[in-house]
Short mmCIF file of C-alpha atoms in Angstrom, two decimals:
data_model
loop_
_atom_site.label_atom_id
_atom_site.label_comp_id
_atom_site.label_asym_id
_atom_site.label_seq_id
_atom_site.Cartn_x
_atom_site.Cartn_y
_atom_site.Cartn_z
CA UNK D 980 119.96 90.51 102.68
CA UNK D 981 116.78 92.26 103.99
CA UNK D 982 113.40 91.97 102.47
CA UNK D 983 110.85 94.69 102.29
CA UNK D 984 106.69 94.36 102.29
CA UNK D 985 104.88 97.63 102.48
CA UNK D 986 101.26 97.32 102.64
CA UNK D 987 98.88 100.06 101.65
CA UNK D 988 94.65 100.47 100.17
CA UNK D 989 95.89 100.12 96.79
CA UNK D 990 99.04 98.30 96.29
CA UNK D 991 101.30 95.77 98.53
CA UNK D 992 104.88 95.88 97.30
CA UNK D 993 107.37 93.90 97.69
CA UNK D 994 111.61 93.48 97.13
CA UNK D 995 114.80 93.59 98.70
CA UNK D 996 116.43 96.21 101.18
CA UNK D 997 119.06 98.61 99.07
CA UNK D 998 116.96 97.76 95.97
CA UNK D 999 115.75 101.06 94.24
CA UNK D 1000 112.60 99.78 93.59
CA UNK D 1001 110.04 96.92 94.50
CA UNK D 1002 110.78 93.27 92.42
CA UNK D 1003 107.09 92.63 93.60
CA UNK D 1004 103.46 94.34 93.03
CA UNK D 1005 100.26 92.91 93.58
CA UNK D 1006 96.76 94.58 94.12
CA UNK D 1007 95.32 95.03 97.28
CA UNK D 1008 92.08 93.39 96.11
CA UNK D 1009 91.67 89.32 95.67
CA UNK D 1010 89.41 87.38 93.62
CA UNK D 1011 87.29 84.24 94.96
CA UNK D 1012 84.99 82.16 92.61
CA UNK D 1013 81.08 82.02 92.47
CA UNK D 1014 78.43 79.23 92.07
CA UNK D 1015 77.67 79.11 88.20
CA UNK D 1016 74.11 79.34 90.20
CA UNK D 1017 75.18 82.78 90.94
CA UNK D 1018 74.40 81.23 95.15
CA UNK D 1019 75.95 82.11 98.34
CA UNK D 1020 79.53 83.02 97.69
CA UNK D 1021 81.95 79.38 97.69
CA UNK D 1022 85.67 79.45 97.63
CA UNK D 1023 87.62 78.03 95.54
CA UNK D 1024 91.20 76.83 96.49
CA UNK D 1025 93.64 77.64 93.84
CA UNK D 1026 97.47 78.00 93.49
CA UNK D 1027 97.69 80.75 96.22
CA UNK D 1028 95.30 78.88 98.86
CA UNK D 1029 91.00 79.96 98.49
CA UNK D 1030 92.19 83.23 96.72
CA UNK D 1031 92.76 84.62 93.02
CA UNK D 1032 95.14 87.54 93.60
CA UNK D 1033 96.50 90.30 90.94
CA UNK D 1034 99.77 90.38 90.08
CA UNK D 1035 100.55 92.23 87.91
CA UNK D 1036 96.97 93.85 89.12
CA UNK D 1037 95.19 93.97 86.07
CA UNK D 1038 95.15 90.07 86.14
CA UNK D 1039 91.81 90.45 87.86
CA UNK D 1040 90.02 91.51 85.51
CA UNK D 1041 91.13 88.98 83.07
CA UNK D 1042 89.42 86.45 85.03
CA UNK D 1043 85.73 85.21 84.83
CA UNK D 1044 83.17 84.80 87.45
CA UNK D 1045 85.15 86.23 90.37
CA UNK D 1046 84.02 88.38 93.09
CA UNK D 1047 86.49 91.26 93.81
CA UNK D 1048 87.07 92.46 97.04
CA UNK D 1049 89.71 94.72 99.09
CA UNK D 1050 91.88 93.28 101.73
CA UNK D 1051 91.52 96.46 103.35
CA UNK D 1052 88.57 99.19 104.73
CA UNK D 1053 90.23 102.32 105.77
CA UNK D 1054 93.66 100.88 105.75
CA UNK D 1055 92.29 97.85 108.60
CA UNK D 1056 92.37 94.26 107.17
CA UNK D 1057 88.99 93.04 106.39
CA UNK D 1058 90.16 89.89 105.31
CA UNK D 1059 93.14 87.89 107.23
CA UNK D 1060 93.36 84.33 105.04
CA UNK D 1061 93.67 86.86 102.44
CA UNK D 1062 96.68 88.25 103.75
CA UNK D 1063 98.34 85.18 105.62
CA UNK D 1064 97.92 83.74 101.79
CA UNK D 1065 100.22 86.47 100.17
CA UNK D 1066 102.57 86.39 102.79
CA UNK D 1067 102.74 82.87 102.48
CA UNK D 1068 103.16 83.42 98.72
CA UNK D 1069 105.71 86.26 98.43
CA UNK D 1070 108.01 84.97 101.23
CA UNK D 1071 108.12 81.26 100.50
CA UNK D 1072 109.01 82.64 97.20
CA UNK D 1073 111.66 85.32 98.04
CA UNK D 1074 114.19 83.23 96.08
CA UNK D 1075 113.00 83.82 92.74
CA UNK D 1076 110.87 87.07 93.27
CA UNK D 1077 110.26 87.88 89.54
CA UNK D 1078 108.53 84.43 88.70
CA UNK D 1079 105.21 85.97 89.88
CA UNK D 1080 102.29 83.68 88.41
CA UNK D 1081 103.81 80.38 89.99
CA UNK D 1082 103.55 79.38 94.07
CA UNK D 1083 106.66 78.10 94.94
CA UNK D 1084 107.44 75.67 98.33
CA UNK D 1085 110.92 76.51 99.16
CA UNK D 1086 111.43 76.80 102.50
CA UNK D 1087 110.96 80.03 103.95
CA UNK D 1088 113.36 82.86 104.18
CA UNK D 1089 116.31 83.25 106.48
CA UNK D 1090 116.55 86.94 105.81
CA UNK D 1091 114.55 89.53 108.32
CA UNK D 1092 111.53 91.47 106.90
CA UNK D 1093 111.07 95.11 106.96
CA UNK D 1094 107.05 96.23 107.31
CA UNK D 1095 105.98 99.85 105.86
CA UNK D 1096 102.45 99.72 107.17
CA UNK D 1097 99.79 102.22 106.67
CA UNK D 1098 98.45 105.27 109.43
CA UNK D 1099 95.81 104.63 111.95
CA UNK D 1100 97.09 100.47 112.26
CA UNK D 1101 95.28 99.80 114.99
CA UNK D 1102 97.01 97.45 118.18
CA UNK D 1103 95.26 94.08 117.13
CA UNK D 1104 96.13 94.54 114.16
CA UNK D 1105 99.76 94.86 114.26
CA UNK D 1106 99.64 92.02 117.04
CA UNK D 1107 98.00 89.62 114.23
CA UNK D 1108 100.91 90.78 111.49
CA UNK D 1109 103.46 89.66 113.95
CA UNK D 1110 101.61 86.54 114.69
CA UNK D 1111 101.55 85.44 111.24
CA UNK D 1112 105.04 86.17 110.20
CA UNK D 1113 106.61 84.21 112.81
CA UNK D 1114 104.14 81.72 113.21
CA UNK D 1115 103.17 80.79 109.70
CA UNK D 1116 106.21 82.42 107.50
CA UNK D 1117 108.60 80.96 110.24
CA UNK D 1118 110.86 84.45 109.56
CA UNK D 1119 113.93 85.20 111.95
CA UNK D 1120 113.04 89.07 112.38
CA UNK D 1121 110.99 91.68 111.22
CA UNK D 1122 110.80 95.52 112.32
CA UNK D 1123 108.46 97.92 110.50
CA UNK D 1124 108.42 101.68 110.06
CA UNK D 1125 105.26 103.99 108.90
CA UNK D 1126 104.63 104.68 105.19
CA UNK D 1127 105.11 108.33 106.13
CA UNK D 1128 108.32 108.41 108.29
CA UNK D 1129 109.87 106.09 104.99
CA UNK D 1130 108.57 108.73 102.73
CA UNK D 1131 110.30 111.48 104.29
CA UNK D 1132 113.46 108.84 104.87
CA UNK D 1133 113.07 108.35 100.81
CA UNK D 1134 113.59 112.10 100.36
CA UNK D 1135 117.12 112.77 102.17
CA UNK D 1136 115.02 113.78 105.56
CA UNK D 1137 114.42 112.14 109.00
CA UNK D 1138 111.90 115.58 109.80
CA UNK D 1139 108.87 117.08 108.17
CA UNK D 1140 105.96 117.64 107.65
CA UNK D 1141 104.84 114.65 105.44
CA UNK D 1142 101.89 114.85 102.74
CA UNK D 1143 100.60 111.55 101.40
CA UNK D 1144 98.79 111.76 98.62
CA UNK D 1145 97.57 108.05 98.41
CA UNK D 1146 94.60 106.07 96.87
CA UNK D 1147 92.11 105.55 99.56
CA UNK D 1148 93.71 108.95 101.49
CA UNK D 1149 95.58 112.25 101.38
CA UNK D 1150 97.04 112.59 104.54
CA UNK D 1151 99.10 115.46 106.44
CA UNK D 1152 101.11 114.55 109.76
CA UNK D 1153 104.76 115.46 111.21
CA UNK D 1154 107.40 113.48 111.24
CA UNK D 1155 110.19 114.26 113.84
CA UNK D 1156 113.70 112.29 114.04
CA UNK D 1157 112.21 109.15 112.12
CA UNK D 1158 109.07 108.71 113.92
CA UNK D 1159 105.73 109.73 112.63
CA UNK D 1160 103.81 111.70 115.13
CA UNK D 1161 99.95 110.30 114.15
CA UNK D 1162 98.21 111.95 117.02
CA UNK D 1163 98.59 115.02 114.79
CA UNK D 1164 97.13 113.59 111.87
CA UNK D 1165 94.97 115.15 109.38
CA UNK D 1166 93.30 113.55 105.99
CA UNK D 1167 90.91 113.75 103.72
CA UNK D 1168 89.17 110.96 101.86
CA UNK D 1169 90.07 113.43 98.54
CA UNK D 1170 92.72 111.46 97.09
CA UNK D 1171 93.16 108.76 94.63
CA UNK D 1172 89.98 107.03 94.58
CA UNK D 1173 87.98 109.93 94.22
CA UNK D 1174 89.82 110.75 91.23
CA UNK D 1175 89.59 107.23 89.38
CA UNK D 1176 85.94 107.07 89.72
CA UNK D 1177 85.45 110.32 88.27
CA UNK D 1178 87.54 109.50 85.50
CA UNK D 1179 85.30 106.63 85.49
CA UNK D 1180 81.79 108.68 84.62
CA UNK D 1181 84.03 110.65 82.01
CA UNK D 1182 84.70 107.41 79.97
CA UNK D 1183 81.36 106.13 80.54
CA UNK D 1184 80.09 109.48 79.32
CA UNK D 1185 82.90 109.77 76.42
CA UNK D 1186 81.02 106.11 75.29
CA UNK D 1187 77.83 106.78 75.31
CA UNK D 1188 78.29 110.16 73.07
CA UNK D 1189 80.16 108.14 70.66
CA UNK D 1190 77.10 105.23 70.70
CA UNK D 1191 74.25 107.21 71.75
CA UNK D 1192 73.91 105.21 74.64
CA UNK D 1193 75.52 103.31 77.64
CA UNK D 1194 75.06 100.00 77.03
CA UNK D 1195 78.24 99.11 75.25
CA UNK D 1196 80.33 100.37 78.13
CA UNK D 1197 81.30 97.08 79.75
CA UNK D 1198 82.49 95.66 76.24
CA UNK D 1199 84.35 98.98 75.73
CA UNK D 1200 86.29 98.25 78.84
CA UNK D 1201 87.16 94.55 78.30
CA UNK D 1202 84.46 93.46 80.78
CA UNK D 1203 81.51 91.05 79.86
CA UNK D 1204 78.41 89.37 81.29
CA UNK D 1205 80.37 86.61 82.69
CA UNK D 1206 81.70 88.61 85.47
CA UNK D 1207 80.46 89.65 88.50
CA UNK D 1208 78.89 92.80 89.36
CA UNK D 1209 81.88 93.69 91.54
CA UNK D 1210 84.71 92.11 88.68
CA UNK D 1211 83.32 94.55 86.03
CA UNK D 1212 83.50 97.43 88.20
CA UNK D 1213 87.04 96.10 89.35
CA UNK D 1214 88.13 95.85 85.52
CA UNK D 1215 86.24 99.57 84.99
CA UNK D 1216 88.62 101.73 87.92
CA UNK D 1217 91.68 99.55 86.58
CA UNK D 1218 90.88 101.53 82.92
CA UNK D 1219 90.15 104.67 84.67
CA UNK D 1220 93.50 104.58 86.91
CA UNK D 1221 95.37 103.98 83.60
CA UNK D 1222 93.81 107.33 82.26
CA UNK D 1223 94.10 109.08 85.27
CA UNK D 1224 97.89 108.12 85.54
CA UNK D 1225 98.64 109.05 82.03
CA UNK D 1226 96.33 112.39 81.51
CA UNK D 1227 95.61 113.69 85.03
CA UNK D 1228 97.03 117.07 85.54
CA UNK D 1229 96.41 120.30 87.88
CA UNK D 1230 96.14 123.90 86.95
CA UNK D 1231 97.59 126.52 89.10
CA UNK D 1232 94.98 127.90 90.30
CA UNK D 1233 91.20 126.89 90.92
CA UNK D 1234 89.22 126.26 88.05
CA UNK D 1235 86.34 128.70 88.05
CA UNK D 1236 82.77 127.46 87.61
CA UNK D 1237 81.67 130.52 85.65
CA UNK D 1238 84.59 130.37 83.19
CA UNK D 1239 83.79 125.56 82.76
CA UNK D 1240 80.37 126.46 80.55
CA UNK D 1241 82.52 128.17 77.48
CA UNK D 1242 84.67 124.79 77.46
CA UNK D 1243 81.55 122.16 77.79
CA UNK D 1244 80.94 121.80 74.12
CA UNK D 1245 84.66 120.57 73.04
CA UNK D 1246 84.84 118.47 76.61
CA UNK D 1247 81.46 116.86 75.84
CA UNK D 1248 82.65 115.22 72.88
CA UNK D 1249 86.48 114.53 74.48
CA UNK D 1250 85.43 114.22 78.27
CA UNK D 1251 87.35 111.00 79.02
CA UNK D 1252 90.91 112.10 78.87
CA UNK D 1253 93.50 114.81 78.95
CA UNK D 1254 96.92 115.41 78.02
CA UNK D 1255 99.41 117.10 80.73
CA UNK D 1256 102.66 115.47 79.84
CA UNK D 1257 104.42 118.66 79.60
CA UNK D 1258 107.12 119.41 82.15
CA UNK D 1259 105.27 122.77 83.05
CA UNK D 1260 102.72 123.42 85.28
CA UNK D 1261 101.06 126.46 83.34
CA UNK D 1262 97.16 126.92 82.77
CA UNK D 1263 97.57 126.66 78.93
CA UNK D 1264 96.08 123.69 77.74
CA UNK D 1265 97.78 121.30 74.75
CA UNK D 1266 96.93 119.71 71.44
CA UNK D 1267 94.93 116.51 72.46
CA UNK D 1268 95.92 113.05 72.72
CA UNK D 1269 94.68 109.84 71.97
CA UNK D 1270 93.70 107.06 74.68
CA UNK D 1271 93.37 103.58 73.92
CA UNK D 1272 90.25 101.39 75.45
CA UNK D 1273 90.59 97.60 76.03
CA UNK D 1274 88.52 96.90 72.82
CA UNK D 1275 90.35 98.85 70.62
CA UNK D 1276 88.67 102.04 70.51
CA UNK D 1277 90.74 105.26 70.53
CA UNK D 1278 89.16 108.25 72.13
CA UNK D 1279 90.43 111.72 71.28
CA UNK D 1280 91.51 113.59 74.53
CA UNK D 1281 90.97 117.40 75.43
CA UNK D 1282 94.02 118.52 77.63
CA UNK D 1283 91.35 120.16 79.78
CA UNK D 1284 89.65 117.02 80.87
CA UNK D 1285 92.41 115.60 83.55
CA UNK D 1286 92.84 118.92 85.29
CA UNK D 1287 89.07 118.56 85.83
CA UNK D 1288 89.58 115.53 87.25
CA UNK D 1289 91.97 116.57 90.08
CA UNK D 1290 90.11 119.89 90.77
CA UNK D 1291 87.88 117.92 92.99
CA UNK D 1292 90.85 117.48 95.37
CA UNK D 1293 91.07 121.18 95.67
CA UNK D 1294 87.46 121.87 95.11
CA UNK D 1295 85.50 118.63 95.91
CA UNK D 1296 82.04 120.16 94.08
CA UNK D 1297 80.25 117.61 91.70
CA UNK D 1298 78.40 120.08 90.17
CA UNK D 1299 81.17 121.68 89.23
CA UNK D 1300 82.78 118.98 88.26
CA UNK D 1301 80.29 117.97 85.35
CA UNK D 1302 79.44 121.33 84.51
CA UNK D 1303 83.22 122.22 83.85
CA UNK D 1304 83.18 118.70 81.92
CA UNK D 1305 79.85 119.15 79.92
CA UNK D 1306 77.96 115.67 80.97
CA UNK D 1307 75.09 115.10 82.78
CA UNK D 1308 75.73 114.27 86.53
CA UNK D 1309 74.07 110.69 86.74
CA UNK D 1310 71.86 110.08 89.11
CA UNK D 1311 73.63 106.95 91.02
CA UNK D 1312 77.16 106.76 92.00
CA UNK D 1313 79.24 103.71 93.15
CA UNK D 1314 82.14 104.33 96.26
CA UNK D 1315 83.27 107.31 97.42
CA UNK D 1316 81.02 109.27 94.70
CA UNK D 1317 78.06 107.82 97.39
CA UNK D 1318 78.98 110.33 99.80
CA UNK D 1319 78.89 113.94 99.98
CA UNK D 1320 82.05 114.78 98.75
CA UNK D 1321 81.14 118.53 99.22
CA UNK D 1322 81.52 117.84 103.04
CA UNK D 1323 85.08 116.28 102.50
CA UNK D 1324 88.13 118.72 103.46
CA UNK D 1325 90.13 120.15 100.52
CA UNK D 1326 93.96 119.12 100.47
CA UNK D 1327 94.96 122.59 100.87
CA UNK D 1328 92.42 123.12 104.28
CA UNK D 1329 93.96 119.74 105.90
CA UNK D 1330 97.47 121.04 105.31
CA UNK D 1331 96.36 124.38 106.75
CA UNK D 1332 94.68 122.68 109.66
CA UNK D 1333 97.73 120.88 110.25
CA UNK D 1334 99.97 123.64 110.60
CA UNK D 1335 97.75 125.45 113.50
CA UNK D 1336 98.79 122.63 115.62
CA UNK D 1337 102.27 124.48 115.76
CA UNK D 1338 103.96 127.41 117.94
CA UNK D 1339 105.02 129.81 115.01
CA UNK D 1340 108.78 128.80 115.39
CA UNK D 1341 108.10 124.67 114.46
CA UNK D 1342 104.86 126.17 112.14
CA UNK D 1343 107.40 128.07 109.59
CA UNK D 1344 110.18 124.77 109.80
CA UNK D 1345 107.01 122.96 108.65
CA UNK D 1346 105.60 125.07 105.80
CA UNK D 1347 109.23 125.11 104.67
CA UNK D 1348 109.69 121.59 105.01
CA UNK D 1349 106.64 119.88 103.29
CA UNK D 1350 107.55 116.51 101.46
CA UNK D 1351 105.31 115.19 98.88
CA UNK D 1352 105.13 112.00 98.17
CA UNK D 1353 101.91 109.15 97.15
CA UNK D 1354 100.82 107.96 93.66
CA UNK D 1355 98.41 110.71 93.32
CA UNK D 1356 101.37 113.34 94.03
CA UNK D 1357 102.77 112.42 90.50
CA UNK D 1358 99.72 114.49 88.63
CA UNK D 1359 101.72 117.14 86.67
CA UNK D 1360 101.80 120.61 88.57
CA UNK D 1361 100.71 119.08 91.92
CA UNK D 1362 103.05 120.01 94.10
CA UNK D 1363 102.80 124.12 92.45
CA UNK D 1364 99.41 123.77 93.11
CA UNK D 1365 99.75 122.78 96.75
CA UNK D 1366 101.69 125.62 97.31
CA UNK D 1367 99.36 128.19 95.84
CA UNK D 1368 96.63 126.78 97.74
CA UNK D 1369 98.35 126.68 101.04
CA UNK D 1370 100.03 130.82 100.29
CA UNK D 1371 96.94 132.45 100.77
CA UNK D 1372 96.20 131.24 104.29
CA UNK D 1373 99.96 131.89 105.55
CA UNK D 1374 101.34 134.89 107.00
CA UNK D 1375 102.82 137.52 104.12
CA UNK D 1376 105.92 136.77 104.51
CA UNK D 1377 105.68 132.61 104.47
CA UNK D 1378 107.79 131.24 102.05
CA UNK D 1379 106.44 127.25 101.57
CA UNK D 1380 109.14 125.06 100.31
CA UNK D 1381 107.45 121.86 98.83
CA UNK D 1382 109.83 118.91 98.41
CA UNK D 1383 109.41 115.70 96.03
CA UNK D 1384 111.36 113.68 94.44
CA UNK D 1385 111.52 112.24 90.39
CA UNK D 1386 108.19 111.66 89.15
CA UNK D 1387 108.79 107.48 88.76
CA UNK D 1388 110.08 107.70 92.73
CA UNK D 1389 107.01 109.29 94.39
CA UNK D 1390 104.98 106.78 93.89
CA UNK D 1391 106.44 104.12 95.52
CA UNK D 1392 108.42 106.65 98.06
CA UNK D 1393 107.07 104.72 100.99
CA UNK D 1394 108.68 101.17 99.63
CA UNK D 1395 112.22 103.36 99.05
CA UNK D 1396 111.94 104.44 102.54
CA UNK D 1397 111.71 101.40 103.47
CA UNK D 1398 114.49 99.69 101.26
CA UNK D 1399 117.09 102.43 102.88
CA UNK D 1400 115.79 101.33 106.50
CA UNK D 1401 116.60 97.75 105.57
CA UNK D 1402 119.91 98.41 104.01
CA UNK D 1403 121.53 99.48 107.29
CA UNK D 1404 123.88 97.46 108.99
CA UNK D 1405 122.16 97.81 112.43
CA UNK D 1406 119.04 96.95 110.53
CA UNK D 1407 118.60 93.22 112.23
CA UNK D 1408 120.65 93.93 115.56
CA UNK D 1409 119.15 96.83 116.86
CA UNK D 1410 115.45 97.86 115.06
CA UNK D 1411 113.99 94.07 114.78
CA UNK D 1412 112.14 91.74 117.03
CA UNK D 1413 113.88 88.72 116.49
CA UNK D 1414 111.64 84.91 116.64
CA UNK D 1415 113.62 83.87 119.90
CA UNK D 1416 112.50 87.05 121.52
CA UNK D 1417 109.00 87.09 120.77
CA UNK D 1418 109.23 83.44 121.37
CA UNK D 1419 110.80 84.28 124.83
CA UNK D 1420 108.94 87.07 126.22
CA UNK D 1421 105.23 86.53 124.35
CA UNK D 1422 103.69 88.83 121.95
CA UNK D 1423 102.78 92.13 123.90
CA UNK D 1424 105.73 92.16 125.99
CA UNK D 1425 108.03 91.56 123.14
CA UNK D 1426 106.61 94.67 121.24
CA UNK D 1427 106.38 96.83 124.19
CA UNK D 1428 109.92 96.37 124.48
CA UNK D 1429 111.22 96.99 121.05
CA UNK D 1430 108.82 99.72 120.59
CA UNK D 1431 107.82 98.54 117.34
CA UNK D 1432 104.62 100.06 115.55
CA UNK D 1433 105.78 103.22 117.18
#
C-alpha cells in the first residue's frame, strides 16, 4: 500500500494509491485562538498541536473566537508548524483514515507517500517537505509528481496541454511524457476565488433587499459577534463556494453589457443564486431554484445569476458584473476583489498566449489535446465555453478538442493522478527517494539524483 497527499490553495487531500477517490479532506486554512482581550494573537495547543484545522472544512466556521488563516500565499507555505501538524496528523493516523475529528499516536506508517504539489514550488520549499516527512513522520519513501502532469495522468494521457482551473489559479502549461514543462506556464488569478467572492456580494446584496439593509448578513450566514473578523469572512466564502458549486454555470458565448440592463430588475430581487443543473450548455435560462442559508432562510434563485458569476473569468469587468446583476457595486472589497481585476488575463487570452509558444506542428497537437481539469472546471458548459473563446483566435481550419472527465472526477483530478502514480508496481523501487538514501547522501544530493520535484 501507497499513500497519497496532494496539497493545493484550497484543499489538501488525502487517501490511498489505487483508491478512486481521497478517504481524507481538510481545508487549506487553520484556526488558532485569541485573547478574550481581543490582544496580540496567543496559541492555543489543542488536539492537532497550536492549530484548529477543518475537516470536513466547514468545521471552521463552527468554531468561536478563532483567527483564520491560509497555509498558503500563491501556492508557497506561509505557515510550516501548520503543515508539519497535519502531516503529523494524517500520517500517524493512516490506519484508520475515516476517523477524522480524533489525533491518533500509532506509530507512523510503513507505506511510501506519493506528493501532488502545486506549480511554481519553489527549491526551499520542496527541500523543507522532504525534511519533515522523513524527519518528523519517520516515512520509508516518498516521490511526488505535479498537480498538472497527475491531471493529465487522471485523464488516460501522459501529453497535453493541461488547463487547471483551480481556486487561487487558472493555469495553462504543457505536459510532455509525464513531466510538466512550467517554464511555459501561463495563469491568471481568474479562477475560483474570484468567483466565490463575487457570489459573496450577490448574497450580501440578495439580504439586504430582503431586510432593507445589511446588517443581518453575518446572522444570515451562521456567523456571529463572537468570531473574528477573519472567522466570519472564513464562514461567509464557505456559503458562497456552496452556491457557487451548486448554481454556477457559463453561457456560450459572452454575456453582453448592453443586453444585462433588461435582466436587472428580476436579478435584483434573485441576485444570489442560479440554477444550471441541466446537462446542456445552451444560453436559455431555467425555472429558478431555491438556496438554503445557514439560518434557515430560502432565497429564490434566477438561473441567470451563476452564469454572471463565471463571466468574470471570461470577461473580468466589475462593472459589468453588477450591472448585468442589478446591485450596486460597493465601494470596498475584501481579496482578490482589492485588485484590478480588469488588468487580470481572461482564461481564453492565457490559453491563447500559451499556444504561441509552439511551432505550428506541436501548436495544433495542443489545441487538439487540451485537458480540463480543477474544481472550477465543473461549472456547467465550461469546457464549450473554453472552446468558443479560444476558436476565434485560431487559424480557420483549427479544430480544438477539449478533454475532461465526469463532472464528480475533475475536481479532484490531480489526487486521481496521483492515486494511479502510486498504484504502480515500480512505484517505491524506481520513482521514490527512499529514508536510507536521503539519509546516505544528504538532502540536495539525494534529490538531485532522483530528480524529484522535476
Amino acid at each position: 500500500m501507497s499513500l497519497v497527499l496532494e496539497l493545493n490553495s484550497h484543499h489538501l487531500r488525502f487517501g490511498k494509491g489505487g483508491d478512486v477517490k481521497p478517504e481524507i479532506l481538510f481545508s487549506s486554512h487553520y484556526g488558532t485562538k485569541r485573547r478574550a482581550t481581543g490582544s496580540p494573537l496567543k496559541r492555543k495547543r489543542t488536539s492537532n498541536g497550536e492549530f484548529t484545522f477543518g475537516t470536513p472544512p466547514n468545521l471552521l466556521a463552527k468554531h468561536n473566537d478563532l483567527d483564520i488563516k491560509s497555509i498558503f500565499q500563491h501556492n508557497q507555505v506561509r505557515e510550516w508548524q501548520a503543515v508539519e501538524a497535519i502531516f503529523e496528523h494524517l500520517l500517524c493516523s493512516s490506519s484508520r483514515m475515516k476517523t477524522t475529528t480524533t489525533t491518533t499516536t500509532t506509530a507512523p506508517p510503513k507505506a511510501p507517500l506519493l506528493l501532488v504539489e502545486p506549480l511554481r514550488s519553489d527549491r526551499r520549499q520542496q527541500q523543507h517537505m522532504v525534511e519533515i516527512l522523513f524527519e518528523k513522520c519517520a516515512i520509508p519513501a516518498m516521490g511526488s509528481v505535479k498537480c498538472t502532469s497527475a491531471g493529465v495522468f487522471a485523464n488516460g494521457r501522459t501529453s497535453a496541454l493541461a488547463l487547471d482551473m483551480g481556486h487561487s489559479f487558472t493555469s495553462v502549461v504543457p505536459v510532455k511524457d509525464g513531466f510538466t514543462d512550467e517554464s511555459k506556464l501561463f495563469r491568471t488569478e481568474l479562477a475560483g476565488a474570484v468567483m466565490t467572492e463575487a457570489t459573496l456580494e450577490l448574497l450580501r446584496a440578495n439580504v439586504a433587499s430582503r431586510h432593507g439593509h445589511s446588517n443581518v448578513f453575518n446572522e444570515a450566514l451562521g456567523t456571529n459577534d463572537f468570531q473574528s473578523q477573519s472567522q466570519r469572512l472564513y464562514g461567509a466564502l464557505e456559503v458562497a463556494s456552496q452556491w457557487k458549486e451548486h448554481f454556477c454555470s457559463c453561457t456560450p458565448v459572452r454575456i453582453a453589457p448592453s443586453s444585462s440592463s433588461s435582466s436587472s430588475s428580476s436579478s435584483s430581487s434573485s441576485s444570489s443564486s442560479s440554477s444550471s443543473s441541466s446537462s446542456s450548455s445552451s444560453s436559455s435560462f431555467s425555472s429558478p431554484a431555491l438556496f438554503t442559508l445557514p439560518d434557515g432562510t430560502q432565497i429564490t434563485s434566477s438561473a441567470e445569476s451563476g452564469t454572471i458569476v463565471s463571466e468574470l473569468l471570461f470577461d473580468p469587468n466589475l462593472e459589468n458584473f453588477f450591472d448585468a446583476a442589478g446591485i450596486k457595486q460597493p465601494t470596498k472589497f475584501t481579496g482578490h476583489l482589492m485588485n484590478n481585476i480588469s488588468r487580470m488575463e481572461s482564461v481564453g487570452k492565457i490559453l491563447f498566449q500559451s499556444l504561441t509558444q509552439f511551432d505550428a506542428d506541436t501548436k495544433r497537437a495542443m489545441w487538439e489535446n487540451i485537458v480540463l481539469f480543477g474544481g472550477t472546471s465543473t461549472a456547467v458548459g465550461m469546457a464549450d465555453r473554453v472552446r468558443r473563446e479560444l476558436i476565434p483566435l485560431l487559424p480557420g481550419k483549427a479544430t480544438v478538442k477539449i478533454i475532461e472527465t465526469k463532472v464528480d472526477d475533475r475536481a479532484i483530478s490531480s489526487w486521481i493522478g496521483g492515486s494511479i502514480v502510486a498504484s504502480t508496481l515500480d512505484f517505491e523501487s524506481n520513482l521514490c527517494l527512499t529514508k536510507s538514501k536521503y539519509e546516505e547522501d544528504g538532502l540536495d544530493r539525494a534529490l538531485m539524483l532522483q530528480e524529484m520535484f522535476q
